Every structure is written in C-alpha cells, then in structure tokens.
C-alpha cells in the first residue's frame, strides 16, 4: 500500500507544473484556515479612515475607510474558498448521484435527468446563478446553493457517460450474478472505476466556483455586504479605481493565483489519470 | 438532414418555452413584491393596489402565466416595471450592443489563438510553446471582469487613449463604435484565447503523428504547406467545437463585462432585471439568451457536416 502511494506520488510529482500548482493551492488553503491568526491587522479596523497606497505599515495599502487591504484579502480567502469548496462538493454529490442513477437504471430516470440537463444547457451557468440569486437574495448559503445548482449538470453528464461505458463489462456482470445489490455494485464497482474524470471535473469546477463567486459578488448578487470576499472587495472599490490602482490590482491577483494553481493541479491530474479533454456531447 | 434540422429546431423551441416557464414560476415562488420595489415601501396601500391591478399582479399565478404566455406567442414580452418601457424595445436596443461585443471579441480571440496554437504545436517544447502555454493558463485563470477593470485603469484613466464606458451605434458613427467596443471586447476575448489555443495545439499535435504527414513530407511538400494545407484542415473539427463553445462562453461573459463597461446590452438587462425584481424584463432577457444559446449549438452541429462530410445526422 505505501509503495503504491509512493509510486503514484512520484508519477504525479514528475509533472512539475502540477506540483507547483498543488503547493500554491495548499498555501492558499492554509492561509484561509488560519486567517484570523495571520492577518497583520483587524480586517475591519479603520486606520485614520482614509485611502492610502502600499507602504511599510500597510503592505498592500488601505481602502477608502482606511482598512488594511492585505488583512481583508486574507480573511476574504476564507469566505471565497468556503463558497467554492461547498458549492463544488454539493454539485459533485448531487450530480454524481443523479448521473449514477440515470446511467445505471436508464429508462424513465435517465429520461427525466437528461431532459432536465437539456434545460440547464440552454442557459449559460452564470445566467442560471444570476437568476437564482435574484430569487434567493444575497447571502452565504444562497450563493453556495446558486453556484452548485448552476454547475451540477456537468457532473451528472460526465458520470452518466462513464456509467454507460462500465455498466455491461464483465466484472459488473460477475458482481451481479453473485447476487450483489444495485447499491453495492454502484458504490463498490462502478463509482471507483469512473472517478477519474469526476475528480478532474471537480478541479475545473473549483476554479469556476471561485470566479463565479467573484463575479456574482462584484455584480451585487453575492454574499452580504459585511462579509469580505475577493469579489466584494473589488466591488467596494469600484469608485476609486482611477486613483487607487492597488484596490483593483491586488484582489484580482489573489483570485488569479488561486485559480491558476487549481488549473495547474487539474491539468496535472488530467495527465495523471489520462483523461481526454472533456468535449461537448451530442 | 433537413428532417434532423427541423427536429432540432422544434426541440430547441420547446426547450426555450420550458426554461421560461420554469423561470416564470421560480421567480414568483419567493416572497418579495415587485410593486413595492417599484413604488417604495411606504406608499399608500390603495396606490399599490391600483398598480397591481394595472400590471395584472392581483390575478392568480396561473392566470398571470396564461396572459404572459399568450402575449409571448404574439411576440409581446410585456412592459419593464423598472424602465417603464416595452421589453421588446429594450431588448431590440440591447441586442446589437451585446452582438458587437461578442463578434469583435470572438474575432480577436480566434485570430490570436489559432495561429498561436498551431505555432506552439509545430515548435513543441520550444520557448515559444512554453510562453503560449503560460499565457493560455493565465487567461484561463483570470477573471474577465477584473481584466476589464485593469484595461480601464491603464488605457482609459491613465493613458486616456480609449473611452472606458458606454456604446456608440455602428451605423451612426463607426469609428466611435470601434473605439468604444475595443476595451470590452479585449476583456471578454483574451481569456478565451486560452482554451482555443490549447485545443488547437493538441488537435494539430494529434494530426502531426499521422502517416499522411510523413508521406507529404517525404515527397518533398514544403513544411509550411504540409501544416497549412494538410494538418490544419484535418484538425478543424475539435477547433470548431471549441469555437462554438467559445461563442456561448462569450455570451455568458458579456453579463459581467457589460456591467463593468456600462454597456446597456443583454447582460446588463439581465442583472438589472434580477436586482430590481423586474419580472417581465428578467423573463424576456432569459428567453432571448436561451434562444441565442440553443440556436448557436444547432448551428455549430450543422457546421460540422460541412467541415467533415463523413459526419451524418439521422
């Protein structure tokens, strides 16, 4: 077992870009978890209540209320990642379950799931998320729900495709003829053998989740205004961009570093699992 | 083929109707009163009642739906509560703005991405390949709206070369139109270079392995014409697939880009409709966006048969 893990790790580590992505992403996660301990200032403390450029005391400058930008970005990391991780997990669980059921049972279940997915495909994901936020209203739970609903169909479609390919292979027939229940076959045999493209999709989706949160918050359809997230920090700074460049540049760089590391990681995983580029299905 | 197209079109229209029906009931399923949002929360109950009657909001929901559906079938999307204008008129004005943005962004990204992808495949593992790959990842990871903000700061606020906000009509003033659309199109288009150049690269690499390439080279065909005449034509299918997806992604991107650049296109109408709880505007905009999306997909599928005549739809 240890040998296998070691072997797999060195196979993964040979892809240096993916390793760099993984390390950077772990650092971001670490920052998010320990954000209350490592922020140099209280993110809500107002220093003289005025905007100031990067300096030795405020490394990334302050916003219009004199709040330290670095501290706000560090505590923003936490909310942005919570939103992205929760939304992707929810989308993954719901999407994979529906994909498994649709692919395995076929018939009416398959038809209902696929027709619903057709509906979602007729609108861009972000438009779905915007529409749902209009219904739910702003808030942390609401934005998680909106993003997961808007993106779960990709998981369902990919899982279903995998299941259709595996459903009739010999080991599944063998398990069935030995009297394995449907649940056991789905969870012990089919799911592990279709997990690779799902994991790759999850990393892609994580990057989208971070971008979607930023976009929705920027548009005023995200979390509540009192919660700092990267998108909201950008949105708050809208009136000051022309003379306070640091308020525009640094939150975007924070978003970009995170999504870039996730994308590097995803690309490495794709090579590792040998998953082909995910194409639109007919 | 004709039968296939007709079936796809009918299914597409059904999808559009189903989506808008879903949207209609979903936005009414939650508390929140569009009339109160319109007239203010402290206004006279009698006045509120009068407006409700005028807009039909006092009817049962299925009657409202019936009225709305009947009007849509007659090409009438209703009246925007927030703009106090016909939704048809609002969307007719908004559409060319979004279309200009999408077309310029699409052209820009394709003209850069396809040559970049071909070069990086032909010169695989060269410095140039790494540079193209790096920028591709950068584009993929960058929030387009943030890139737009940076463009405004650099080219509009500091260098004062280009206008930051608004839109000019193409037919009234082509030069102003182009100058106004340039920054938003760049913001929307550059992130797309990523996926397209990556896909072009891998499609071309796949073709370079084929026997016909070796044959062409060994009979002395110049390398440039091997690449351009043989390889690129055979690599066209995956490239066109990604271009089709890009077109769809662009319409999605305009939602945020139009808000950054204050262009009153479809994306901005969608957000206004959502924030102001302007039901008719929101429903109408979603119907149009769904239509654009559905028909773009059908168009791309039909395009395949022209690129690769071996593809046949039943």
XYZ file of C-alpha atoms in Angstrom:
596
model
C 0.000 0.000 0.000
C 2.698 2.513 0.992
C 4.668 1.535 -2.067
C 1.717 2.201 -4.294
C 1.134 5.611 -2.761
C 4.819 6.420 -3.152
C 4.836 5.273 -6.743
C 1.742 7.285 -7.578
C 3.138 10.313 -5.820
C 6.363 10.234 -7.797
C 4.369 9.793 -11.005
C 2.363 12.877 -10.066
C 5.421 14.828 -8.934
C 7.127 14.302 -12.268
C 4.650 16.786 -13.668
C 6.355 19.805 -12.136
C 3.715 22.363 -13.054
C 1.031 20.313 -11.321
C 3.218 20.001 -8.233
C 3.774 23.769 -8.147
C 0.000 24.232 -8.512
C -0.666 21.833 -5.659
C 1.824 23.558 -3.361
C 0.486 27.049 -4.078
C -3.086 25.888 -3.614
C -2.211 24.258 -0.278
C -0.643 27.561 0.810
C -3.850 29.402 -0.102
C -5.927 26.869 1.840
C -3.541 27.191 4.797
C -3.910 30.990 4.643
C -7.685 30.658 4.581
C -7.832 28.273 7.549
C -5.514 30.326 9.751
C -6.670 33.729 8.504
C -7.687 35.075 11.960
C -4.188 34.276 13.251
C -2.126 35.677 10.383
C -3.843 38.907 9.369
C -1.476 41.772 10.305
C -4.457 43.993 11.203
C -8.100 43.535 12.114
C -9.690 43.474 8.625
C -12.427 45.818 9.812
C -10.257 48.274 11.772
C -10.360 51.722 10.211
C -6.981 53.465 10.285
C -7.487 57.259 10.128
C -10.420 56.413 7.845
C -8.599 57.257 4.646
C -7.324 55.616 1.491
C -3.553 55.143 1.288
C -1.174 53.467 -1.182
C 1.041 50.489 -0.262
C 3.546 51.455 2.420
C 5.737 49.757 5.008
C 2.939 49.582 7.571
C 0.167 48.597 5.126
C 1.970 46.439 2.584
C -0.873 46.430 0.056
C -2.331 49.807 1.030
C -5.709 50.590 2.580
C -9.206 51.085 1.188
C -11.426 54.158 1.337
C -12.247 53.509 5.020
C -8.592 53.004 5.904
C -8.913 49.233 6.304
C -5.773 47.187 5.618
C -6.105 45.555 2.183
C -3.779 42.624 2.921
C -5.791 41.688 6.010
C -9.031 41.944 4.076
C -7.686 39.751 1.278
C -6.507 37.131 3.790
C -9.875 36.955 5.520
C -11.548 37.112 2.091
C -9.641 33.962 1.113
C -11.576 32.089 3.746
C -15.060 33.061 2.529
C -14.167 32.704 -1.150
C -12.786 29.201 -0.600
C -15.672 28.152 1.653
C -18.088 29.186 -1.102
C -16.135 27.406 -3.844
C -15.496 24.202 -1.877
C -19.054 23.895 -0.532
C -20.608 24.637 -3.906
C -18.417 22.127 -5.734
C -18.973 19.432 -3.065
C -22.720 19.882 -3.245
C -22.715 19.922 -7.057
C -20.500 16.830 -7.063
C -22.648 14.804 -4.652
C -25.935 15.660 -6.356
C -24.556 15.463 -9.898
C -22.696 12.180 -9.409
C -25.684 10.558 -7.667
C -28.043 11.563 -10.465
C -25.503 10.521 -13.098
C -25.053 7.101 -11.468
C -28.796 6.504 -11.219
C -29.515 7.734 -14.756
C -26.698 5.719 -16.307
C -27.338 2.548 -14.318
C -31.126 2.305 -14.414
C -31.749 4.019 -17.753
C -35.413 4.260 -18.724
C -37.606 6.863 -17.074
C -34.980 8.031 -14.542
C -32.489 8.590 -17.331
C -35.023 10.423 -19.434
C -36.068 12.777 -16.625
C -32.492 13.566 -15.609
C -31.299 14.117 -19.173
C -34.260 16.293 -20.171
C -33.659 18.464 -17.123
C -29.973 18.732 -18.052
C -31.005 19.799 -21.567
C -32.933 22.636 -19.930
C -29.880 23.753 -17.978
C -27.755 23.532 -21.131
C -29.888 26.114 -22.849
C -28.609 28.779 -20.475
C -25.065 29.809 -19.538
C -24.161 28.638 -15.997
C -23.592 32.174 -14.806
C -27.015 33.262 -16.076
C -28.588 30.431 -14.059
C -26.644 31.537 -10.989
C -27.740 35.168 -11.518
C -31.380 34.107 -11.864
C -31.211 32.003 -8.709
C -29.590 34.813 -6.719
C -32.413 37.081 -7.864
C -34.839 34.547 -6.367
C -32.923 33.677 -3.183
C -31.495 37.106 -2.389
C -27.975 37.796 -1.161
C -26.292 35.580 1.428
C -23.580 32.990 2.013
C -25.799 29.891 1.913
C -27.716 31.262 -1.071
C -24.648 31.831 -3.207
C -23.372 28.327 -2.412
C -26.737 26.889 -3.490
C -26.893 29.029 -6.625
C -23.396 28.067 -7.805
C -23.930 24.369 -7.075
C -27.264 24.247 -8.925
C -25.742 26.088 -11.885
C -22.808 23.675 -12.170
C -24.095 20.245 -11.032
C -25.230 19.202 -14.507
C -21.655 18.805 -15.737
C -21.033 16.194 -13.037
C -24.252 14.356 -13.865
C -23.464 14.243 -17.575
C -19.873 13.076 -17.136
C -20.804 10.407 -14.564
C -23.648 9.097 -16.713
C -21.329 8.781 -19.699
C -18.829 6.812 -17.631
C -21.508 4.518 -16.172
C -22.895 3.723 -19.615
C -19.446 2.517 -20.622
C -18.912 0.402 -17.488
C -22.425 -0.961 -16.889
C -22.067 -4.001 -19.113
C -18.420 -5.011 -18.518
C -17.617 -8.448 -17.105
C -16.800 -7.560 -13.521
C -20.145 -5.813 -13.134
C -21.995 -8.820 -14.595
C -19.961 -11.049 -12.276
C -20.860 -8.959 -9.227
C -24.499 -9.045 -10.270
C -24.573 -12.807 -10.805
C -23.002 -13.269 -7.361
C -26.086 -11.530 -6.000
C -24.573 -8.080 -5.357
C -27.247 -5.486 -4.695
C -27.598 -2.480 -7.006
C -26.308 -0.171 -4.281
C -23.236 -2.306 -3.711
C -22.497 -2.590 -7.425
C -22.871 1.161 -7.897
C -20.711 2.153 -4.950
C -18.098 -0.630 -4.877
C -17.642 -1.298 -8.581
C -18.967 1.408 -10.854
C -18.122 4.563 -8.897
C -14.409 3.757 -8.278
C -13.949 2.984 -11.956
C -15.482 6.235 -13.131
C -13.908 8.504 -10.542
C -11.002 9.929 -12.593
C -12.929 12.268 -14.911
C -15.092 13.301 -11.957
C -12.032 14.387 -9.967
C -10.670 16.309 -12.961
C -14.048 17.973 -13.435
C -14.103 18.879 -9.737
C -10.845 20.817 -10.025
C -12.073 22.648 -13.133
C -15.299 23.403 -11.303
C -13.426 24.663 -8.248
C -11.676 27.289 -10.368
C -15.026 28.281 -11.897
C -16.596 28.411 -8.428
C -14.006 30.945 -7.271
C -14.521 33.038 -10.422
C -18.310 32.764 -10.164
C -18.324 33.926 -6.553
C -16.135 36.879 -7.508
C -18.365 37.778 -10.471
C -21.633 37.482 -8.543
C -20.306 39.481 -5.587
C -18.980 42.122 -7.972
C -22.441 42.392 -9.545
C -24.069 42.848 -6.143
C -25.616 39.371 -6.194
C -23.231 37.632 -3.840
C -22.712 37.408 -0.094
C -23.916 40.096 2.304
C -22.005 43.362 2.038
C -20.489 42.990 5.523
C -18.643 39.742 4.617
C -15.338 40.412 2.849
C -14.765 38.194 -0.206
C -12.423 38.882 -3.093
C -15.268 39.826 -5.410
C -16.855 42.109 -2.850
C -13.565 43.873 -2.072
C -13.307 44.625 -5.813
C -16.922 45.721 -5.912
C -16.491 48.058 -2.901
C -13.522 49.702 -4.577
C -15.395 50.493 -7.796
C -15.483 54.250 -7.283
C -11.760 54.550 -6.528
C -10.103 52.576 -9.305
C -8.878 55.571 -11.265
C -6.641 56.842 -8.476
C -6.241 53.817 -6.169
C -4.831 51.156 -8.516
C -3.890 48.855 -5.629
C -7.549 48.318 -4.748
C -8.133 46.960 -8.256
C -4.911 45.048 -8.808
C -4.368 43.011 -5.628
C -7.792 41.349 -5.174
C -7.640 40.261 -8.826
C -4.125 38.896 -8.342
C -5.348 36.929 -5.311
C -8.156 35.400 -7.384
C -5.796 34.693 -10.257
C -3.083 32.996 -8.176
C -5.693 30.706 -6.655
C -7.465 29.736 -9.877
C -4.130 29.416 -11.701
C -2.872 26.931 -9.086
C -6.134 24.961 -9.261
C -5.930 24.850 -13.058
C -2.299 23.671 -12.961
C -3.345 20.992 -10.497
C -6.295 19.965 -12.669
C -4.127 19.751 -15.772
C -1.661 17.547 -13.912
C -4.449 15.285 -12.672
C -5.779 15.017 -16.216
C -2.372 13.804 -17.447
C -2.053 11.546 -14.415
C -5.405 9.841 -14.951
C -5.044 10.078 -18.725
C -8.457 11.712 -19.127
C -9.129 13.097 -22.574
C -10.207 16.698 -22.978
C -13.814 16.926 -21.969
C -15.806 17.629 -25.083
C -19.367 18.627 -25.576
C -21.524 15.585 -26.007
C -24.083 15.251 -28.714
C -30.525 16.138 -42.905
C -33.476 18.516 -43.347
C -35.536 16.297 -41.055
C -32.749 16.406 -38.496
C -32.576 20.206 -38.619
C -36.348 20.554 -38.276
C -36.400 18.185 -35.289
C -33.553 20.070 -33.641
C -35.321 23.394 -34.189
C -38.606 22.139 -32.735
C -36.820 20.648 -29.740
C -34.903 23.912 -29.306
C -38.118 25.936 -29.220
C -39.635 23.506 -26.696
C -36.557 23.906 -24.506
C -36.876 27.700 -24.654
C -40.526 27.544 -23.631
C -39.780 25.093 -20.811
C -36.961 27.275 -19.490
C -39.062 30.408 -19.450
C -41.944 28.565 -17.778
C -39.558 27.356 -15.101
C -38.205 30.884 -14.653
C -41.708 32.328 -14.508
C -42.781 30.155 -11.591
C -39.420 30.181 -9.832
C -39.207 33.958 -9.509
C -42.757 34.056 -8.182
C -42.171 31.263 -5.679
C -40.416 33.521 -3.185
C -41.656 36.430 -1.110
C -40.828 39.868 -2.447
C -43.184 42.226 -4.151
C -42.175 43.865 -7.440
C -44.812 46.561 -6.997
C -43.496 47.578 -3.582
C -39.980 47.593 -5.009
C -41.235 49.940 -7.737
C -43.254 52.488 -5.782
C -41.351 52.397 -2.495
C -42.168 50.602 0.700
C -44.032 53.407 2.483
C -46.538 54.187 -0.214
C -50.305 54.252 0.076
C -51.872 50.734 0.008
C -54.582 51.966 -2.351
C -51.993 53.180 -4.838
C -50.192 49.838 -4.598
C -53.469 48.045 -5.279
C -54.163 50.236 -8.278
C -50.751 49.486 -9.799
C -51.156 45.775 -9.081
C -54.418 45.774 -10.999
C -52.888 47.690 -13.859
C -49.997 45.201 -14.245
C -52.123 42.136 -13.563
C -50.229 41.154 -10.400
C -53.503 40.735 -8.482
C -54.570 37.812 -10.678
C -53.897 34.190 -9.619
C -50.499 32.990 -10.767
C -51.819 30.615 -13.439
C -53.847 33.444 -14.970
C -50.739 35.621 -14.983
C -48.831 32.814 -16.649
C -51.545 32.299 -19.245
C -51.594 36.001 -20.062
C -47.827 36.172 -20.287
C -47.567 33.047 -22.442
C -50.302 34.245 -24.796
C -48.506 37.548 -25.238
C -45.151 35.859 -25.853
C -46.724 33.747 -28.594
C -47.815 37.036 -30.153
C -44.307 38.431 -29.896
C -45.011 40.701 -26.932
C -42.683 40.299 -23.959
C -44.566 42.771 -21.772
C -43.531 46.023 -20.155
C -40.492 46.508 -17.950
C -41.509 47.621 -14.468
C -38.213 49.329 -13.783
C -37.641 51.045 -17.133
C -41.380 51.606 -17.764
C -40.743 50.703 -21.404
C -41.719 47.791 -23.613
C -39.393 44.830 -23.033
C -39.329 44.228 -26.803
C -37.984 47.732 -27.347
C -35.428 47.404 -24.539
C -34.112 44.103 -25.893
C -34.075 45.287 -29.517
C -31.823 48.125 -28.383
C -29.728 45.860 -26.153
C -29.102 43.075 -28.662
C -26.814 44.893 -31.154
C -24.669 46.059 -28.242
C -24.101 42.513 -26.982
C -23.691 41.235 -30.534
C -20.983 43.819 -31.344
C -19.148 42.883 -28.194
C -19.379 39.158 -28.883
C -18.415 39.389 -32.572
C -15.340 41.566 -32.021
C -14.222 39.505 -29.014
C -14.745 36.290 -30.982
C -12.781 37.530 -33.986
C -9.988 38.827 -31.785
C -9.611 35.626 -29.779
C -9.755 33.360 -32.851
C -7.237 35.407 -34.838
C -4.740 35.199 -31.997
C -5.454 31.748 -30.598
C -5.458 29.579 -33.728
C -2.066 30.755 -35.099
C -0.624 30.646 -31.559
C -1.874 27.095 -31.095
C -0.503 25.939 -34.472
C 2.888 27.519 -33.818
C 3.119 26.052 -30.366
C 2.289 22.568 -31.696
C 4.777 22.763 -34.561
C 7.509 24.157 -32.301
C 6.608 21.832 -29.451
C 8.638 22.213 -26.218
C 10.329 25.344 -27.536
C 10.469 28.541 -25.512
C 7.628 29.867 -27.661
C 5.466 26.851 -26.782
C 6.019 27.449 -23.073
C 5.216 31.151 -23.430
C 1.955 30.393 -25.287
C 1.013 27.707 -22.756
C 1.750 30.017 -19.833
C -0.406 32.820 -21.238
C -3.124 30.302 -22.030
C -3.262 29.287 -18.366
C -3.122 32.914 -17.287
C -6.120 33.706 -19.483
C -7.992 30.705 -18.143
C -7.442 31.776 -14.536
C -8.072 35.477 -14.886
C -11.491 36.868 -14.028
C -12.537 38.586 -17.272
C -14.240 41.426 -15.440
C -11.084 42.115 -13.443
C -9.067 42.211 -16.659
C -11.632 44.744 -17.887
C -11.078 46.908 -14.808
C -7.300 46.816 -15.350
C -7.786 47.775 -19.023
C -9.915 50.747 -17.959
C -7.306 51.887 -15.436
C -4.437 51.609 -17.929
C -5.947 52.680 -21.258
C -8.761 54.979 -20.196
C -7.815 56.556 -16.855
C -4.041 56.802 -17.216
C -3.149 56.838 -20.911
C -6.539 58.321 -21.886
C -6.376 56.540 -25.234
C -9.798 54.892 -25.297
C -13.202 55.577 -23.794
C -13.990 53.486 -20.712
C -17.766 53.427 -20.735
C -20.794 53.284 -22.972
C -21.590 52.339 -26.539
C -21.953 54.126 -29.876
C -24.063 52.901 -32.754
C -22.159 51.233 -35.589
C -24.272 52.863 -38.284
C -24.198 56.391 -36.908
C -20.548 56.567 -36.022
C -18.409 53.539 -36.982
C -15.201 54.974 -35.588
C -16.675 55.775 -32.189
C -18.331 52.345 -32.217
C -14.996 50.618 -32.699
C -13.196 52.714 -30.097
C -15.929 52.053 -27.535
C -16.083 48.325 -28.193
C -12.317 47.748 -28.232
C -11.655 47.577 -24.476
C -14.689 45.475 -23.507
C -14.061 43.113 -26.447
C -10.451 42.695 -25.357
C -11.564 41.956 -21.801
C -14.076 39.356 -22.994
C -11.938 37.868 -25.756
C -8.479 37.465 -24.256
C -9.484 34.880 -21.606
C -10.884 32.708 -24.415
C -7.557 32.524 -26.202
C -6.608 30.016 -23.513
C -8.940 27.140 -24.324
C -8.826 27.702 -28.079
C -5.038 27.786 -28.382
C -4.699 24.719 -26.134
C -7.252 22.816 -28.194
C -5.639 23.892 -31.477
C -2.273 22.770 -30.135
C -3.443 19.303 -29.148
C -5.505 18.815 -32.328
C -2.542 19.769 -34.525
C -0.190 17.545 -32.477
C -2.584 14.644 -32.974
C -2.581 15.153 -36.758
C 1.206 15.597 -36.983
C 1.577 11.953 -35.872
C -0.431 10.656 -38.843
C 1.017 8.760 -41.774
C -0.173 11.227 -44.406
C 2.041 13.902 -42.859
C 5.102 11.677 -43.221
C 4.100 10.861 -46.798
C 3.650 14.507 -47.696
C 6.977 15.430 -46.145
C 8.837 12.591 -47.819
C 7.567 13.503 -51.245
C 9.020 16.946 -50.711
C 5.994 19.093 -49.940
C 7.249 22.292 -48.272
C 6.725 22.191 -44.487
C 4.531 25.294 -44.494
C 2.064 23.778 -46.913
C 2.102 20.446 -45.033
C 0.977 22.352 -41.967
C -1.483 24.731 -43.569
C -2.996 22.537 -46.275
C -2.972 19.085 -44.713
C -2.720 19.266 -40.947
C -4.852 22.299 -40.135
C -7.727 21.184 -42.328
C -7.841 17.824 -40.628
C -7.586 19.379 -37.191
C -10.553 21.662 -37.870
C -13.295 19.668 -36.093
C -12.086 19.989 -32.488
C -11.084 23.585 -33.185
C -14.568 24.447 -34.456
C -16.093 22.679 -31.443
C -14.168 24.902 -29.071
C -15.005 27.980 -31.175
C -18.681 27.095 -30.834
C -18.338 26.704 -27.078
C -16.407 29.986 -27.002
C -19.262 31.772 -28.705
C -21.545 30.536 -25.943
C -18.996 31.390 -23.248
C -18.761 34.909 -24.711
C -22.473 35.495 -24.281
C -22.031 34.374 -20.685
C -19.018 36.658 -20.277
C -20.933 39.686 -21.512
C -23.113 39.506 -18.385
C -20.252 40.768 -16.249
C -18.267 42.682 -18.887
C -21.252 44.838 -19.834
C -21.665 45.794 -16.206
C -18.007 46.780 -15.879
C -18.107 48.924 -19.048
C -21.641 50.258 -18.543
C -22.899 48.914 -21.884
C -26.671 48.529 -21.851
C -26.662 45.114 -23.525
C -28.450 41.862 -22.718
C -26.149 41.071 -19.786
C -26.804 44.383 -18.123
C -30.556 43.969 -18.638
C -30.328 40.547 -17.005
C -28.600 41.967 -13.926
C -30.960 44.975 -13.756
C -33.915 42.636 -14.025
C -32.501 40.420 -11.272
C -31.552 43.219 -8.857
C -34.734 45.239 -9.350
C -37.007 42.190 -9.380
C -38.278 43.374 -12.739
C -40.080 40.141 -13.702
C -41.011 40.963 -17.311
C -37.506 42.203 -18.097
C -35.859 39.185 -16.427
C -38.135 36.681 -18.192
C -37.736 38.333 -21.574
C -33.950 38.555 -21.304
C -33.626 34.913 -20.232
C -35.868 33.843 -23.125
C -33.651 35.674 -25.618
C -30.402 34.370 -24.098
C -31.745 30.801 -24.127
C -32.732 31.278 -27.769
C -29.285 32.527 -28.758
C -27.663 29.639 -26.912
C -29.888 26.913 -28.320
C -29.601 28.113 -31.902
C -25.836 28.632 -31.694
C -25.499 24.980 -30.668
C -27.658 23.820 -33.569
C -25.678 25.992 -35.980
C -22.343 24.557 -34.796
C -23.637 20.991 -35.216
C -24.741 21.731 -38.768
C -21.392 23.375 -39.484
C -19.655 20.072 -38.657
C -21.250 18.352 -41.614
C -19.706 20.921 -43.923
C -16.249 20.615 -42.416
C -16.322 16.842 -42.243
C -18.711 15.308 -44.790
C -18.357 11.885 -43.143
C -20.500 13.152 -40.232
C -24.145 12.361 -40.882
C -27.049 13.054 -38.562
C -30.093 10.842 -38.646
